[in-house]
C-alpha positions as a printed Julia matrix, in Angstrom:
258×3 Matrix{Float64}:
 -115.18  256.07  156.08
 -114.88  252.34  156.13
 -118.63  251.87  155.94
 -118.83  253.99  152.97
 -115.96  252.08  151.28
 -117.45  248.7   152.01
 -120.65  249.87  150.41
 -118.7   250.58  147.19
 -116.46  247.65  147.2
 -117.79  246.37  143.94
 -116.55  249.38  142.47
 -113.16  250.48  143.95
 -110.56  249.75  146.7
 -110.06  252.31  149.29
 -107.14  252.72  151.68
 -107.49  255.08  154.52
 -104.58  257.14  155.84
 -104.42  258.36  159.34
 -102.81  261.64  158.56
 -101.52  264.52  160.97
 -102.66  267.4   158.56
 -101.96  270.18  161.09
  -98.77  268.67  162.7
  -97.97  265.59  164.72
  -95.95  266.83  167.69
  -97.01  270.46  167.71
 -100.68  269.25  168.0
 -100.85  267.11  171.29
 -103.13  264.2   171.07
 -102.78  263.8   167.42
 -100.34  260.77  167.78
 -103.0   258.99  169.96
 -105.83  259.71  167.74
 -103.75  258.19  164.59
 -103.09  254.97  166.77
 -106.8   254.9   167.64
 -107.88  255.26  163.99
 -105.59  252.53  162.99
 -107.55  250.32  165.38
 -110.63  251.53  164.03
 -110.13  250.64  160.24
 -107.34  252.91  158.98
 -104.78  251.26  156.79
 -101.86  253.65  156.39
  -99.76  255.95  158.73
  -99.28  259.37  157.42
  -96.46  261.82  158.15
  -95.89  265.48  157.37
  -92.72  267.54  156.99
  -91.03  266.18  160.35
  -88.65  269.6   160.22
  -90.74  272.0   158.35
  -93.83  271.55  160.27
  -92.91  269.89  163.52
  -89.2   270.93  163.8
  -88.07  267.73  165.37
  -86.84  265.2   162.81
  -86.11  262.2   165.21
  -89.08  262.87  167.44
  -91.54  262.79  164.43
  -90.04  259.72  162.86
  -90.03  258.06  166.31
  -93.57  258.39  166.65
  -94.26  257.11  162.99
  -91.92  254.32  162.98
  -92.97  253.32  166.38
  -96.74  253.08  165.21
  -95.72  251.02  162.24
  -93.73  248.48  164.34
  -96.75  247.9   166.66
  -99.28  248.0   164.02
  -97.55  246.67  160.97
  -98.99  249.46  158.97
  -97.14  251.23  156.26
  -96.0   254.82  156.12
  -96.89  257.65  153.74
  -94.73  260.57  154.68
  -95.34  263.68  152.8
  -92.38  265.75  152.24
  -92.33  269.4   150.95
  -89.16  270.65  152.59
  -86.59  271.51  149.8
  -82.78  271.75  149.64
  -80.46  270.23  152.26
  -83.2   270.21  154.94
  -85.32  267.92  152.72
  -82.53  265.79  151.67
  -81.49  265.21  155.36
  -84.94  264.13  156.18
  -84.84  261.48  153.22
  -81.63  260.26  154.39
  -82.94  259.67  157.91
  -86.19  258.0   156.59
  -84.3   255.65  154.29
  -81.94  254.71  157.07
  -85.07  253.75  159.34
  -86.97  252.16  156.65
  -85.65  248.5   157.2
  -88.72  246.16  157.54
  -91.19  248.82  157.1
  -93.07  249.93  153.8
  -92.34  253.49  153.25
  -93.42  255.84  150.66
  -92.31  259.69  150.49
  -94.83  261.89  148.6
  -93.95  264.89  146.9
  -90.4   264.77  147.97
  -89.7   268.15  146.17
  -86.16  268.32  147.24
  -85.21  265.02  145.08
  -86.49  266.81  141.82
  -83.06  267.88  140.89
  -80.94  265.91  143.4
  -79.62  262.52  142.23
  -77.21  261.54  144.91
  -79.98  259.77  147.01
  -81.3   257.52  144.11
  -79.2   254.54  145.11
  -79.94  254.86  148.73
  -83.83  255.07  148.04
  -83.49  251.88  145.82
  -81.5   249.92  148.31
  -83.89  250.83  151.24
  -86.98  250.06  149.17
  -88.39  253.64  149.86
  -91.0   254.51  147.32
  -91.82  257.86  145.98
  -94.95  259.55  144.61
  -95.42  262.74  142.53
  -98.63  264.47  141.3
  -97.09  266.73  138.64
  -99.7   269.38  139.12
  -99.13  273.44  139.24
  -95.59  274.86  139.88
  -94.47  272.44  142.37
  -91.28  270.62  141.34
  -91.85  267.19  139.73
  -89.89  264.04  140.18
  -87.76  262.83  137.12
  -89.14  259.56  135.71
  -86.0   258.36  133.94
  -83.3   258.78  136.46
  -85.42  257.43  139.21
  -86.78  254.25  137.53
  -83.2   253.62  135.97
  -81.87  253.64  139.53
  -84.51  251.03  140.61
  -86.6   253.39  142.7
  -90.28  252.69  142.72
  -91.92  255.7   141.57
  -95.69  256.33  141.18
  -98.02  259.17  140.33
 -100.92  260.25  142.33
 -103.89  262.58  141.85
 -103.38  264.37  145.42
 -106.51  266.84  145.48
 -109.74  265.86  143.74
 -111.73  269.09  143.33
 -111.12  270.18  146.86
 -109.47  273.13  148.53
 -106.06  272.0   147.34
 -106.94  272.09  143.58
 -110.06  272.14  141.42
 -108.39  270.31  138.63
 -107.97  266.92  140.1
 -110.6   264.18  138.82
 -108.98  260.87  139.64
 -108.41  260.06  136.22
 -104.81  258.56  136.14
 -104.46  258.67  132.34
 -104.82  262.36  132.74
 -102.28  262.34  135.5
  -99.91  260.4   133.32
 -100.36  263.14  130.71
  -99.51  265.89  133.2
  -96.44  263.8   134.38
  -95.24  263.57  130.63
  -96.02  267.32  129.9
  -94.08  268.52  133.16
  -91.03  266.16  132.28
  -90.96  267.07  128.71
  -91.47  263.59  127.39
  -91.49  263.48  123.68
  -90.69  259.98  122.39
  -93.13  256.93  122.47
  -90.84  255.33  124.99
  -90.88  258.29  127.35
  -94.71  258.93  127.15
  -95.17  255.15  127.84
  -92.83  255.2   130.69
  -95.04  258.2   132.37
  -97.89  255.8   131.69
  -96.01  252.88  133.53
  -95.38  255.42  136.61
  -99.27  256.02  136.86
 -100.57  252.41  136.23
  -97.89  249.9   137.17
  -96.03  252.03  139.69
  -99.24  253.08  141.37
 -100.27  249.39  141.61
  -97.01  248.28  143.15
  -97.08  250.84  145.69
 -100.46  250.08  146.78
  -99.56  246.42  146.84
 -101.99  245.55  144.1
 -101.56  242.89  141.7
 -100.0   244.13  138.15
 -102.3   243.93  135.2
 -101.01  243.22  131.78
 -104.19  241.72  130.23
 -102.35  238.45  130.21
 -104.12  235.03  131.1
 -104.3   234.81  134.85
 -104.23  238.66  135.58
 -106.83  240.29  137.44
 -109.81  241.59  135.25
 -109.48  245.11  136.22
 -108.76  247.64  133.6
 -109.95  250.66  131.76
 -110.52  250.43  127.96
 -109.8   253.69  125.96
 -109.69  254.01  122.05
 -105.91  254.61  121.36
 -103.58  252.84  118.99
 -100.67  252.93  121.55
  -99.69  253.81  125.13
  -98.18  256.88  123.76
 -101.16  257.95  121.91
 -103.43  257.33  125.12
 -101.01  259.44  127.19
 -101.23  262.36  124.76
 -104.68  262.38  123.73
 -106.36  261.37  127.16
 -109.42  259.46  125.43
 -112.47  259.32  127.47
 -112.96  255.63  128.65
 -115.1   253.52  126.64
 -115.44  250.8   129.39
 -114.26  250.35  133.03
 -113.94  246.65  134.06
 -113.46  245.53  137.53
 -113.3   241.88  138.47
 -114.52  240.92  135.15
 -117.65  243.05  135.25
 -118.28  246.11  133.31
 -119.03  248.8   135.92
 -118.95  251.95  133.6
 -119.61  252.56  130.01
 -118.65  255.79  127.99
 -118.16  257.73  131.49
 -121.39  256.56  133.02
 -121.56  254.11  136.15
 -123.72  251.38  135.29
 -124.01  249.51  138.71
 -124.69  251.2   141.95
 -125.0   248.37  144.28
 -123.35  245.21  145.1
 -124.49  242.07  143.19
């Protein structure tokens, strides 16, 4: 994976997550494989439903935060558990998050519950949502107003999870706006900001506002405003990375590093 990413470094940045897809504690040896993968080039430590999958909240988090302390890698914990069981896990993750970069992905339990917004903001725990299918979607307005870092992700990209993912983050902003009933220009632009700036901040990338000194990394689309771009999902005219045009009208122009 790292070799493949390096061969395409002129086209995209890649982070690799060591993820316990089938469980961490319930699959002996998984923790050791994850730590080994971090030594072999993985960037991020993944977690998965400490209670719903492993049935051991503290044991699961002990492993994850122990790995983070030893390696300095950030955590991305996928949490699908709903209700009070999900909220209890959010509370414990936030309590432990001091000094560690932590993201909770999906976080279905927070779609309606607002009592933990301030705790998440204070502990600097970020959230991601993918706004796909019938799953609960995190509310943009309340979370960002509370100071929580919220990002949108594509999750699956034409794989066994879903045939509808394509990695297009403007399309993802469109889905987020649709699922959260965004109507005004401001609400539509806020959904774009979650997909663009929220995602960049979560990944540790420099913000791009097309100002002097910003990284020359952007997608150019034919739209009169952010709101129009989110609604219409126009096909990109250009994709620019590091000041070089790498795609034009949907076609990759450059296939090898300069």
